[in-house]
PDB file of C-alpha atoms in Angstrom:
ATOM      1  CA  MET A   1      40.840   4.942 -18.377  1.00  0.00           C
ATOM      2  CA  HIS A   2      38.489   1.591 -18.096  1.00  0.00           C
ATOM      3  CA  HIS A   3      37.740   2.203 -14.370  1.00  0.00           C
ATOM      4  CA  LEU A   4      36.990   5.723 -15.123  1.00  0.00           C
ATOM      5  CA  LEU A   5      33.917   4.905 -17.428  1.00  0.00           C
ATOM      6  CA  LYS A   6      32.630   2.191 -15.159  1.00  0.00           C
ATOM      7  CA  ILE A   7      32.886   4.669 -12.041  1.00  0.00           C
ATOM      8  CA  GLY A   8      30.787   7.520 -14.511  1.00  0.00           C
ATOM      9  CA  LEU A   9      28.653   5.253 -15.414  1.00  0.00           C
ATOM     10  CA  LEU A  10      27.797   4.024 -11.817  1.00  0.00           C
ATOM     11  CA  LEU A  11      27.704   7.824 -11.361  1.00  0.00           C
ATOM     12  CA  LEU A  12      25.303   8.281 -13.622  1.00  0.00           C
ATOM     13  CA  ALA A  13      22.899   5.571 -12.870  1.00  0.00           C
ATOM     14  CA  PHE A  14      23.033   6.920  -9.238  1.00  0.00           C
ATOM     15  CA  LEU A  15      21.652  10.282 -10.070  1.00  0.00           C
ATOM     16  CA  LEU A  16      18.952   9.049 -12.848  1.00  0.00           C
ATOM     17  CA  VAL A  17      17.544   6.334 -10.553  1.00  0.00           C
ATOM     18  CA  PRO A  18      15.530   7.725  -7.919  1.00  0.00           C
ATOM     19  CA  PRO A  19      16.709   6.493  -4.520  1.00  0.00           C
ATOM     20  CA  ALA A  20      14.808   3.747  -3.097  1.00  0.00           C
ATOM     21  CA  THR A  21      12.158   4.692   0.193  1.00  0.00           C
ATOM     22  CA  GLY A  22      12.245   0.975   1.293  1.00  0.00           C
ATOM     23  CA  ARG A  23       8.149   1.386   0.758  1.00  0.00           C
ATOM     24  CA  LEU A  24       6.608  -1.024  -1.847  1.00  0.00           C
ATOM     25  CA  ASP A  25       3.058   0.472  -1.026  1.00  0.00           C
ATOM     26  CA  ALA A  26       1.832   2.470  -4.077  1.00  0.00           C
ATOM     27  CA  SER A  27       1.666   6.209  -3.414  1.00  0.00           C
ATOM     28  CA  SER A  28      -1.098   8.518  -4.580  1.00  0.00           C
ATOM     29  CA  GLU A  29       1.692  11.372  -4.467  1.00  0.00           C
ATOM     30  CA  GLY A  30       2.489  10.949  -7.713  1.00  0.00           C
ATOM     31  CA  GLY A  31       5.832   9.502  -8.436  1.00  0.00           C
ATOM     32  CA  HIS A  32       7.090   7.332 -11.873  1.00  0.00           C
ATOM     33  CA  GLY A  33       4.131   4.867 -11.472  1.00  0.00           C
ATOM     34  CA  GLY A  34       1.687   6.688 -13.881  1.00  0.00           C
ATOM     35  CA  ASP A  35      -1.359   7.899 -12.808  1.00  0.00           C
ATOM     36  CA  SER A  36      -2.654   5.984  -9.896  1.00  0.00           C
ATOM     37  CA  LYS A  37      -6.324   7.167 -10.678  1.00  0.00           C
ATOM     38  CA  LYS A  38      -6.287   4.313 -13.756  1.00  0.00           C
ATOM     39  CA  SER A  39      -6.510   1.845 -11.419  1.00  0.00           C
ATOM     40  CA  GLU A  40      -9.535   3.356  -9.187  1.00  0.00           C
ATOM     41  CA  LYS A  41     -13.050   2.356  -9.672  1.00  0.00           C
ATOM     42  CA  LYS A  42     -15.030   5.921 -10.318  1.00  0.00           C
ATOM     43  CA  GLY A  43     -15.671   6.489  -6.984  1.00  0.00           C
ATOM     44  CA  ASP A  44     -13.442   4.448  -4.983  1.00  0.00           C
ATOM     45  CA  LYS A  45     -10.381   6.164  -3.160  1.00  0.00           C
ATOM     46  CA  LYS A  46      -7.393   4.057  -2.876  1.00  0.00           C
ATOM     47  CA  GLU A  47      -5.714   4.170   0.053  1.00  0.00           C
ATOM     48  CA  ALA A  48      -1.786   2.908  -0.022  1.00  0.00           C
ATOM     49  CA  GLY A  49      -1.411   0.044   1.565  1.00  0.00           C
ATOM     50  CA  LYS A  50      -4.918  -0.950   1.763  1.00  0.00           C
ATOM     51  CA  ALA A  51      -6.355  -3.972  -1.087  1.00  0.00           C
ATOM     52  CA  VAL A  52      -9.351  -3.112  -3.072  1.00  0.00           C
ATOM     53  CA  ASP A  53     -11.161  -6.843  -4.213  1.00  0.00           C
ATOM     54  CA  GLY A  54      -9.009  -8.771  -3.092  1.00  0.00           C
ATOM     55  CA  VAL A  55      -6.120  -6.486  -5.548  1.00  0.00           C
ATOM     56  CA  ILE A  56      -3.239  -4.202  -3.734  1.00  0.00           C
ATOM     57  CA  ASP A  57      -0.873  -2.460  -5.253  1.00  0.00           C
ATOM     58  CA  LEU A  58       3.146  -3.400  -4.109  1.00  0.00           C
ATOM     59  CA  GLY A  59       5.773  -1.056  -5.379  1.00  0.00           C
ATOM     60  CA  PRO A  60       7.507   0.481  -6.800  1.00  0.00           C
ATOM     61  CA  VAL A  61      10.374  -1.446  -5.480  1.00  0.00           C
ATOM     62  CA  THR A  62      14.526  -0.865  -6.953  1.00  0.00           C
ATOM     63  CA  VAL A  63      16.477  -3.465  -6.344  1.00  0.00           C
ATOM     64  CA  ASN A  64      19.982  -4.161  -7.739  1.00  0.00           C
ATOM     65  CA  VAL A  65      20.168  -7.162 -10.286  1.00  0.00           C
ATOM     66  CA  LEU A  66      22.772  -9.349 -10.863  1.00  0.00           C
ATOM     67  CA  SER A  67      24.343  -9.122 -14.727  1.00  0.00           C
ATOM     68  CA  ASN A  68      26.843 -10.680 -16.814  1.00  0.00           C
ATOM     69  CA  ARG A  69      27.714  -7.230 -17.349  1.00  0.00           C
ATOM     70  CA  GLY A  70      28.394  -6.208 -13.817  1.00  0.00           C
ATOM     71  CA  PHE A  71      24.969  -4.839 -11.933  1.00  0.00           C
ATOM     72  CA  ARG A  72      21.605  -3.081 -12.916  1.00  0.00           C
ATOM     73  CA  PHE A  73      18.658  -1.934 -11.571  1.00  0.00           C
ATOM     74  CA  LEU A  74      15.031  -3.204 -11.922  1.00  0.00           C
ATOM     75  CA  ARG A  75      12.080  -1.347 -11.242  1.00  0.00           C
ATOM     76  CA  LEU A  76       9.138  -3.067 -10.391  1.00  0.00           C
ATOM     77  CA  SER A  77       5.521  -2.370  -9.703  1.00  0.00           C
ATOM     78  CA  MET A  78       2.812  -5.165 -10.076  1.00  0.00           C
ATOM     79  CA  GLN A  79      -0.397  -5.317  -8.876  1.00  0.00           C
ATOM     80  CA  VAL A  80      -1.445  -8.725  -6.582  1.00  0.00           C
ATOM     81  CA  GLN A  81      -5.016 -10.216  -6.928  1.00  0.00           C
ATOM     82  CA  CYS A  82      -5.691 -12.733  -4.080  1.00  0.00           C
ATOM     83  CA  GLU A  83      -9.313 -13.897  -2.622  1.00  0.00           C
ATOM     84  CA  THR A  84      -9.812 -11.538   0.270  1.00  0.00           C
ATOM     85  CA  ASN A  85      -8.321  -7.856   0.837  1.00  0.00           C
ATOM     86  CA  GLU A  86      -6.752  -9.493   4.318  1.00  0.00           C
ATOM     87  CA  GLU A  87      -4.924 -11.796   2.349  1.00  0.00           C
ATOM     88  CA  ALA A  88      -3.267  -8.833   0.143  1.00  0.00           C
ATOM     89  CA  GLU A  89      -2.656  -6.637   2.676  1.00  0.00           C
ATOM     90  CA  ARG A  90      -0.794  -9.643   4.231  1.00  0.00           C
ATOM     91  CA  LEU A  91       1.882  -8.742   1.515  1.00  0.00           C
ATOM     92  CA  THR A  92       2.909  -5.435   2.658  1.00  0.00           C
ATOM     93  CA  LEU A  93       4.054  -7.047   5.716  1.00  0.00           C
ATOM     94  CA  PRO A  94       7.765  -5.875   6.566  1.00  0.00           C
ATOM     95  CA  ASP A  95       8.562  -9.496   6.457  1.00  0.00           C
ATOM     96  CA  ALA A  96       6.919  -9.698   3.150  1.00  0.00           C
ATOM     97  CA  LYS A  97       8.602  -6.898   1.987  1.00  0.00           C
ATOM     98  CA  GLU A  98      11.817  -7.673   2.844  1.00  0.00           C
ATOM     99  CA  ASP A  99      11.520 -11.192   1.318  1.00  0.00           C
ATOM    100  CA  LEU A 100      10.735  -9.515  -2.025  1.00  0.00           C
ATOM    101  CA  VAL A 101      13.719  -7.415  -1.999  1.00  0.00           C
ATOM    102  CA  PHE A 102      16.296 -10.664  -1.279  1.00  0.00           C
ATOM    103  CA  PHE A 103      14.651 -12.614  -4.018  1.00  0.00           C
ATOM    104  CA  LEU A 104      14.027  -9.981  -6.340  1.00  0.00           C
ATOM    105  CA  SER A 105      18.014  -9.056  -6.278  1.00  0.00           C
ATOM    106  CA  SER A 106      19.296 -12.693  -5.868  1.00  0.00           C
ATOM    107  CA  LYS A 107      18.026 -12.952 -10.274  1.00  0.00           C
ATOM    108  CA  MET A 108      20.010 -12.631 -13.189  1.00  0.00           C
ATOM    109  CA  ALA A 109      18.870  -9.559 -15.577  1.00  0.00           C
ATOM    110  CA  GLU A 110      19.622 -11.331 -18.812  1.00  0.00           C
ATOM    111  CA  ASP A 111      16.402 -13.875 -17.372  1.00  0.00           C
ATOM    112  CA  LEU A 112      14.184 -11.112 -16.889  1.00  0.00           C
ATOM    113  CA  LEU A 113      14.294  -9.273 -20.217  1.00  0.00           C
ATOM    114  CA  GLY A 114      12.631 -11.742 -22.046  1.00  0.00           C
ATOM    115  CA  ASN A 115       8.830 -12.674 -22.125  1.00  0.00           C
ATOM    116  CA  PRO A 116       9.357 -16.659 -21.186  1.00  0.00           C
ATOM    117  CA  GLY A 117      11.276 -14.899 -17.834  1.00  0.00           C
ATOM    118  CA  LYS A 118       9.064 -12.141 -16.685  1.00  0.00           C
ATOM    119  CA  MET A 119       6.357 -15.609 -16.726  1.00  0.00           C
ATOM    120  CA  ILE A 120       8.740 -17.758 -14.702  1.00  0.00           C
ATOM    121  CA  LEU A 121       8.982 -14.887 -12.513  1.00  0.00           C
ATOM    122  CA  ARG A 122       5.508 -14.385 -12.149  1.00  0.00           C
ATOM    123  CA  ARG A 123       5.197 -17.998 -11.407  1.00  0.00           C
ATOM    124  CA  ASP A 124       8.158 -17.595  -8.465  1.00  0.00           C
ATOM    125  CA  LEU A 125       6.416 -14.745  -6.987  1.00  0.00           C
ATOM    126  CA  THR A 126       2.924 -16.341  -6.623  1.00  0.00           C
ATOM    127  CA  GLU A 127       4.779 -19.008  -4.718  1.00  0.00           C
ATOM    128  CA  LEU A 128       6.543 -16.479  -2.723  1.00  0.00           C
ATOM    129  CA  PHE A 129       3.396 -14.386  -1.683  1.00  0.00           C
ATOM    130  CA  SER A 130       1.920 -17.473  -1.387  1.00  0.00           C
ATOM    131  CA  LYS A 131       4.180 -17.867   1.798  1.00  0.00           C
ATOM    132  CA  TYR A 132       2.103 -15.105   3.386  1.00  0.00           C
ATOM    133  CA  ALA A 133      -1.283 -14.978   1.498  1.00  0.00           C
ATOM    134  CA  GLY A 134      -1.835 -18.529   2.369  1.00  0.00           C
ATOM    135  CA  ALA A 135      -1.270 -21.536  -0.086  1.00  0.00           C
ATOM    136  CA  GLY A 136      -3.864 -21.024  -3.067  1.00  0.00           C
ATOM    137  CA  LYS A 137      -4.865 -17.859  -2.453  1.00  0.00           C
ATOM    138  CA  VAL A 138      -2.764 -16.189  -4.596  1.00  0.00           C
ATOM    139  CA  LYS A 139      -4.647 -15.847  -8.031  1.00  0.00           C
ATOM    140  CA  ASN A 140      -2.682 -13.563 -10.731  1.00  0.00           C
ATOM    141  CA  ILE A 141       0.231 -10.937 -10.418  1.00  0.00           C
ATOM    142  CA  PHE A 142       0.031  -7.873 -13.128  1.00  0.00           C
ATOM    143  CA  PHE A 143       3.256  -6.403 -13.813  1.00  0.00           C
ATOM    144  CA  THR A 144       2.117  -2.355 -14.163  1.00  0.00           C
ATOM    145  CA  GLU A 145       6.036  -1.050 -14.434  1.00  0.00           C
ATOM    146  CA  PHE A 146       9.334  -3.285 -15.241  1.00  0.00           C
ATOM    147  CA  VAL A 147      12.265  -0.947 -15.772  1.00  0.00           C
ATOM    148  CA  PHE A 148      16.186  -2.220 -16.359  1.00  0.00           C
ATOM    149  CA  GLN A 149      18.868   0.318 -16.457  1.00  0.00           C
TER     150      GLN A 149
END
């Protein structure tokens, strides 16, 4: 009976979570990330994967994270602020995306639920992204979506 409950919960989670497309760049074609026009300045047309004033949108990315209760899903979107547009756009390279997925999927859900965990995650992501943008080039990370299921 316990196994049927687990299977039912996994099936429900599978049906409720949209499929990950493997893309980390924000799309202007709707979706679950909110109104993408909110982050644009008036008159600016922001293209997916393009930085504006050194800021680039990454996400949403959905990964399995470890939990004391089995696996959970983390859906994360963020804006990363770098010194230049070129540095920010390096974060959309395939190897940077892969490193992000591997990094996030190695985290424990319980460690990320509170604000201290999110602050540590921000620090760790800054270190990870500095590998691609350059040492000291990542100025800040702003989480725009942080959802567990």
